[in-house]
PDB file of C-alpha atoms in Angstrom:
ATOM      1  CA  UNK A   1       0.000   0.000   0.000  1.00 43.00           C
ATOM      2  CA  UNK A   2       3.172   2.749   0.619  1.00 40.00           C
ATOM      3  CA  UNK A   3       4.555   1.896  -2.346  1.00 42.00           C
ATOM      4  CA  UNK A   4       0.902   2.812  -4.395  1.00 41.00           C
ATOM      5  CA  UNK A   5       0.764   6.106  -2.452  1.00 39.00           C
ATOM      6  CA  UNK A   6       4.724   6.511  -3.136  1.00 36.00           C
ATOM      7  CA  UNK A   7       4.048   5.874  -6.596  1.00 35.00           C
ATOM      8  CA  UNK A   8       0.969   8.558  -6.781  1.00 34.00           C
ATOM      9  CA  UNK A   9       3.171  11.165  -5.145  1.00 34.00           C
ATOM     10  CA  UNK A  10       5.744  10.730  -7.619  1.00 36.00           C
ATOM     11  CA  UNK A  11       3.573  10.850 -10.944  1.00 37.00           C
ATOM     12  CA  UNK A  12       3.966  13.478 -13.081  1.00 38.00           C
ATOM     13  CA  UNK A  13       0.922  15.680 -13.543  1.00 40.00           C
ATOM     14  CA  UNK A  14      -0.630  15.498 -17.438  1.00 45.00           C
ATOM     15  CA  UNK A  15       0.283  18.150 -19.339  1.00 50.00           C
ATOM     16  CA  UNK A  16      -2.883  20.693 -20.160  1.00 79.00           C
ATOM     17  CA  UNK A  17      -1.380  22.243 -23.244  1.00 96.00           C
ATOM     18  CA  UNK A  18       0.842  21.523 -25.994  1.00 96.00           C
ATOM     19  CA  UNK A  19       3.551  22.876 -28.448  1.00 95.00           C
ATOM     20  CA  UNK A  20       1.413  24.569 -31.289  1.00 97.00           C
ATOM     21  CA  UNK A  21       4.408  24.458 -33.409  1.00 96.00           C
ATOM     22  CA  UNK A  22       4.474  19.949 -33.007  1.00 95.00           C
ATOM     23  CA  UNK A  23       1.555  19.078 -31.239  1.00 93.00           C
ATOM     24  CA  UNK A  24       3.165  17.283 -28.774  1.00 93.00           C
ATOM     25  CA  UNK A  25       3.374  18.073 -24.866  1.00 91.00           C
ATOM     26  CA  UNK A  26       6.385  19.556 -24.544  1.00 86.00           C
ATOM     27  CA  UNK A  27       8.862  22.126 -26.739  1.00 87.00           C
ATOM     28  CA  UNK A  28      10.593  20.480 -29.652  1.00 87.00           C
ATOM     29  CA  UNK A  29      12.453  23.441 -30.509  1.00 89.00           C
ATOM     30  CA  UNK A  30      12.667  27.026 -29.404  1.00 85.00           C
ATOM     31  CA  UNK A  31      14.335  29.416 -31.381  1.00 86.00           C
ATOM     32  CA  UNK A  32      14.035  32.525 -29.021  1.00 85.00           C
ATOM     33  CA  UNK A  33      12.865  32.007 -24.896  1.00 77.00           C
ATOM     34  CA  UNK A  34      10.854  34.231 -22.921  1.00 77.00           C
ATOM     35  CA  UNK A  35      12.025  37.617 -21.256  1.00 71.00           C
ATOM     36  CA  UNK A  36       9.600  39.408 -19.451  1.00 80.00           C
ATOM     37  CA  UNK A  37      10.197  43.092 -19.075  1.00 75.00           C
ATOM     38  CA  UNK A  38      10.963  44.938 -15.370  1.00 76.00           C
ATOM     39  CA  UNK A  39       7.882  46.961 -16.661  1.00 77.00           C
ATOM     40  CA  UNK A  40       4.936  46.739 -18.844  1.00 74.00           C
ATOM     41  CA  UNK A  41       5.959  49.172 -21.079  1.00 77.00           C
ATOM     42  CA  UNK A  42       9.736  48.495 -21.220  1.00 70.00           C
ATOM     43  CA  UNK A  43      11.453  45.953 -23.930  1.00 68.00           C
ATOM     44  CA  UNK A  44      11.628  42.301 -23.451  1.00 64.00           C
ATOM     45  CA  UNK A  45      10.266  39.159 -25.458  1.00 66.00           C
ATOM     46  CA  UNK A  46       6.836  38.782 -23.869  1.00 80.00           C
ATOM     47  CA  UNK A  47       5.923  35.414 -25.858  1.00 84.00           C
ATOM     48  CA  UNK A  48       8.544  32.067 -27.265  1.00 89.00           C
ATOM     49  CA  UNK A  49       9.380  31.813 -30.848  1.00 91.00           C
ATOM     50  CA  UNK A  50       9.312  27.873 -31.565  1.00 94.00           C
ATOM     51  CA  UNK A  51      10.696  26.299 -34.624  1.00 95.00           C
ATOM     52  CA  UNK A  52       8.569  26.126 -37.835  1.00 95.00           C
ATOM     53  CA  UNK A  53       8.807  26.260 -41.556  1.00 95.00           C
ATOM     54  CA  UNK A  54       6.758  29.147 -43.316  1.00 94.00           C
ATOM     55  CA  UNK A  55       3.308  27.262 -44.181  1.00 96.00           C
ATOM     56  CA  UNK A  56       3.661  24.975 -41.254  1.00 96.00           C
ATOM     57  CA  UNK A  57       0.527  23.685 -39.516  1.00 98.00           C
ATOM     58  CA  UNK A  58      -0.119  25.637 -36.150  1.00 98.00           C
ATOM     59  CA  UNK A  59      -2.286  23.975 -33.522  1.00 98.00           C
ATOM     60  CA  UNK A  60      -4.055  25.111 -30.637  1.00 98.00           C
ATOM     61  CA  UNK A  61      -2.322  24.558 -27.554  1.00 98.00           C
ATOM     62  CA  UNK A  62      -5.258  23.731 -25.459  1.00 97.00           C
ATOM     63  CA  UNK A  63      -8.970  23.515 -26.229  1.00 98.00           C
ATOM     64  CA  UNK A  64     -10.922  26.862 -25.893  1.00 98.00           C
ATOM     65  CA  UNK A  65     -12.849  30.074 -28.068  1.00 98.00           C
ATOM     66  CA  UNK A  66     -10.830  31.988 -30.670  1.00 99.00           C
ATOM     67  CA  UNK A  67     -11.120  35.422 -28.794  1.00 98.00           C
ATOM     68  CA  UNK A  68      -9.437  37.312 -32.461  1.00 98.00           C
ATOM     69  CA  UNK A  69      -8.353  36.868 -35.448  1.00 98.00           C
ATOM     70  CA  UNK A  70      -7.261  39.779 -37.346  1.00 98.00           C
ATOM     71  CA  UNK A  71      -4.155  41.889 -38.108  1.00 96.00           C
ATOM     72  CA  UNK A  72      -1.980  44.040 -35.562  1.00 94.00           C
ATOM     73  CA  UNK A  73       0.941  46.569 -36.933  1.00 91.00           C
ATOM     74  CA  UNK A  74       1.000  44.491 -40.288  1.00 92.00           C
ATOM     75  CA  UNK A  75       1.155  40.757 -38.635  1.00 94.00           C
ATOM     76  CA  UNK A  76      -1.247  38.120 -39.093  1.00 97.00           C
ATOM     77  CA  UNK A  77      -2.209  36.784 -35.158  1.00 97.00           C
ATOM     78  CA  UNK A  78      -5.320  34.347 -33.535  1.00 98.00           C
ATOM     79  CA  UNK A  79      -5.393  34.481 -29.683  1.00 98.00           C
ATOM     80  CA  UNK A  80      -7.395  32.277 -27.894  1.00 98.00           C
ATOM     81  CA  UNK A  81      -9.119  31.973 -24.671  1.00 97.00           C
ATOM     82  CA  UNK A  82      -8.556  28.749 -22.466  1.00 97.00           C
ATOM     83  CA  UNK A  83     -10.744  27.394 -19.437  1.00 95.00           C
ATOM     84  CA  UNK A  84      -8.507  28.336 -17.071  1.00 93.00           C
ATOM     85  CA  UNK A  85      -7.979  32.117 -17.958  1.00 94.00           C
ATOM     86  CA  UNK A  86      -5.359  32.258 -19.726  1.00 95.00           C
ATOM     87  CA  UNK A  87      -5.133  33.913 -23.502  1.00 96.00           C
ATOM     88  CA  UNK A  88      -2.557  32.044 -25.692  1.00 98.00           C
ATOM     89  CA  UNK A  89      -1.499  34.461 -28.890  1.00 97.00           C
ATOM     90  CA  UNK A  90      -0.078  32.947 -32.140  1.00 98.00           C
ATOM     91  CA  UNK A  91       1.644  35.249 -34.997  1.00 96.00           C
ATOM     92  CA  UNK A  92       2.113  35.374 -37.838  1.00 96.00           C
ATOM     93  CA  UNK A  93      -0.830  33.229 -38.485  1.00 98.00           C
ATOM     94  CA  UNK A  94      -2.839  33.004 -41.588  1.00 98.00           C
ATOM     95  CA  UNK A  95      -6.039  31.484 -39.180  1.00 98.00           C
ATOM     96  CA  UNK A  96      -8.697  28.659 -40.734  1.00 98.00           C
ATOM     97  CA  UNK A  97     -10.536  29.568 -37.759  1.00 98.00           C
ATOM     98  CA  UNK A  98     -12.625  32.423 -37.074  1.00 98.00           C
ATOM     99  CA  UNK A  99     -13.521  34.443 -34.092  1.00 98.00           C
ATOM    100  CA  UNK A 100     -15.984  32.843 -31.469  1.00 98.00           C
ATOM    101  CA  UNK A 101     -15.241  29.175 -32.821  1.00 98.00           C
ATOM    102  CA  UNK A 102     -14.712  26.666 -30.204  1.00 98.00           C
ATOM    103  CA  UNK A 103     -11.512  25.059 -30.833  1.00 98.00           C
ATOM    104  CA  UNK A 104      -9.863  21.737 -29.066  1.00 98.00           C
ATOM    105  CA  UNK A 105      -6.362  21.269 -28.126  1.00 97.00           C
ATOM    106  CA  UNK A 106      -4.245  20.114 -31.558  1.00 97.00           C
ATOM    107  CA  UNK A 107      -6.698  21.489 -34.026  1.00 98.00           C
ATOM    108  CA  UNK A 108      -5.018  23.340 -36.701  1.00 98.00           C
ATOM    109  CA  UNK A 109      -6.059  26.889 -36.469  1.00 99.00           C
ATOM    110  CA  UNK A 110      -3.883  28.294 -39.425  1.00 98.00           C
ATOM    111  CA  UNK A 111      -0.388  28.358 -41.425  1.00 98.00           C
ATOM    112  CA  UNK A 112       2.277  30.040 -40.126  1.00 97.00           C
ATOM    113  CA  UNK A 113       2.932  33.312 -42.586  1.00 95.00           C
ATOM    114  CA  UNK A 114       6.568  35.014 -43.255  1.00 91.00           C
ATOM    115  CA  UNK A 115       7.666  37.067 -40.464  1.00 85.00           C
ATOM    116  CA  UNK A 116       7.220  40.483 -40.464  1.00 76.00           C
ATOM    117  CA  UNK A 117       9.856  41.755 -37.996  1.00 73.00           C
ATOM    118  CA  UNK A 118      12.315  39.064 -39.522  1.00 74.00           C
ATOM    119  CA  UNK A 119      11.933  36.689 -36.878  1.00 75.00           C
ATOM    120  CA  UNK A 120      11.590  32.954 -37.928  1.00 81.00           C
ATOM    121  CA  UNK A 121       9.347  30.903 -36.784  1.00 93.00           C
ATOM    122  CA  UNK A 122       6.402  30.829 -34.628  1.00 95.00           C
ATOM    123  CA  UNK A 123       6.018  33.616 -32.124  1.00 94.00           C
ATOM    124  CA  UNK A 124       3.682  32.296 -29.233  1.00 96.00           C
ATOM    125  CA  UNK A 125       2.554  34.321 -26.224  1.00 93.00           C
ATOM    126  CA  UNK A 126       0.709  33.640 -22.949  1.00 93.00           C
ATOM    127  CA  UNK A 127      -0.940  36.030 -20.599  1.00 93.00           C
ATOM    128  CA  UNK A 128      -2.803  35.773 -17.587  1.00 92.00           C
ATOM    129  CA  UNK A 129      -4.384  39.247 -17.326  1.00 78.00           C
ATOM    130  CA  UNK A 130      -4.357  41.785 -19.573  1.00 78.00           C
ATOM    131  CA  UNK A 131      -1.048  43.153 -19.032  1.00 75.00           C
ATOM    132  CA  UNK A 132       0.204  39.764 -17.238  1.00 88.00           C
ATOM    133  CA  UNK A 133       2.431  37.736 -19.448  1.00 90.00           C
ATOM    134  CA  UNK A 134       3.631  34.707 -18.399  1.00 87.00           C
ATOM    135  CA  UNK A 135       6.559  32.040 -20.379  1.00 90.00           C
ATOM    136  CA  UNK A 136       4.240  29.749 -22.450  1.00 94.00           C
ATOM    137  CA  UNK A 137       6.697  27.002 -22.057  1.00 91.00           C
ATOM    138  CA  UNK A 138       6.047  26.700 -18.143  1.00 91.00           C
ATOM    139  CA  UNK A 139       2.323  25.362 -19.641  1.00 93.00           C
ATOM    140  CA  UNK A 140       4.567  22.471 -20.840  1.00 90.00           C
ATOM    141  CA  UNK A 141       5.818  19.419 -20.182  1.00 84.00           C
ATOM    142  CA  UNK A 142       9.418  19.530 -20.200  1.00 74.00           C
ATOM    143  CA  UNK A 143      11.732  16.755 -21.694  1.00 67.00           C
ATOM    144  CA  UNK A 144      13.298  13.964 -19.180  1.00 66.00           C
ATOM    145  CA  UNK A 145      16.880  14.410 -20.344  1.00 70.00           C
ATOM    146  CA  UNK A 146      18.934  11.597 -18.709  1.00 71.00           C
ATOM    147  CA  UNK A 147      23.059  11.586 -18.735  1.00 78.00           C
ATOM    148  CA  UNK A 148      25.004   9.015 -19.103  1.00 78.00           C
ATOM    149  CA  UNK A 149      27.627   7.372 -17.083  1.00 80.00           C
ATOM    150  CA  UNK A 150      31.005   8.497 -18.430  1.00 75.00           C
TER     151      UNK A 150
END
């Protein structure tokens, strides 16, 4: 019987969201990280920029209502509101969805465009509040990486 309870304790939680660049529940490749400004107005990378070709498939990374689709300073973007309050952001997106549509985690939701800043790659935000950004990765799983024995 300890070693069932041992055994819960130790398990791993499911992960809620996914990698809209892969689908799968943890990053495959990140190209630029997260770096959250001292203030809300001051620079800083307020989103992840994950690996993927131009035309690439992007997914939702968790089930939930496309809050906007549209176009902001030039740049394609879909954000989408999740269950548990947060707002994921994806850019540039050319969406197949449209505004109000219930999505579910994995469903496409567009191609990835050509950057407009010169950025590669998919640019993916999270926020918690309106001004509240959080890292997007930290609603991942990360990788197990094991060493080995020299």
């Amino acid at each position: 019987m300890l070693t069932s309870a041992l055994v819960l304790l130790c398990a791993a939680p499911a992960a809620a969201y996914v990698d809209p660049a892969s689908g799968k529940p943890h990053p495959v490749r990140v190209l630029r990280g997260f770096d959250k400004p001292e203030y809300k107005w001051s620079a800083g990378h307020r989103g992840v920029d994950m690996a993927l070709r131009i035309g690439g498939r992007v997914v939702a990374a968790e089930s939930g209502t496309v809050a906007f689709v549209g176009t902001v300073a030039g740049t394609p973007v879909i954000s989408i509101d999740h269950a548990d309050g947060i707002r994921t952001t994806y850019q540039p997106v050319h969406a197949s969805v449209t505004q109000g549509q219930e999505v579910r985690e994995g469903q496409t939701i567009g191609k990835l465009g050509h950057p407009v800043d010169g950025s590669p790659g998919l640019h993916w935000g999270a926020r918690i509040a309106k001004d509240s950004y959080i890292d997007p990765l930290s609603l991942l799983d990360m990788p197990v990486i094991r060493l080995k024995p020299l």
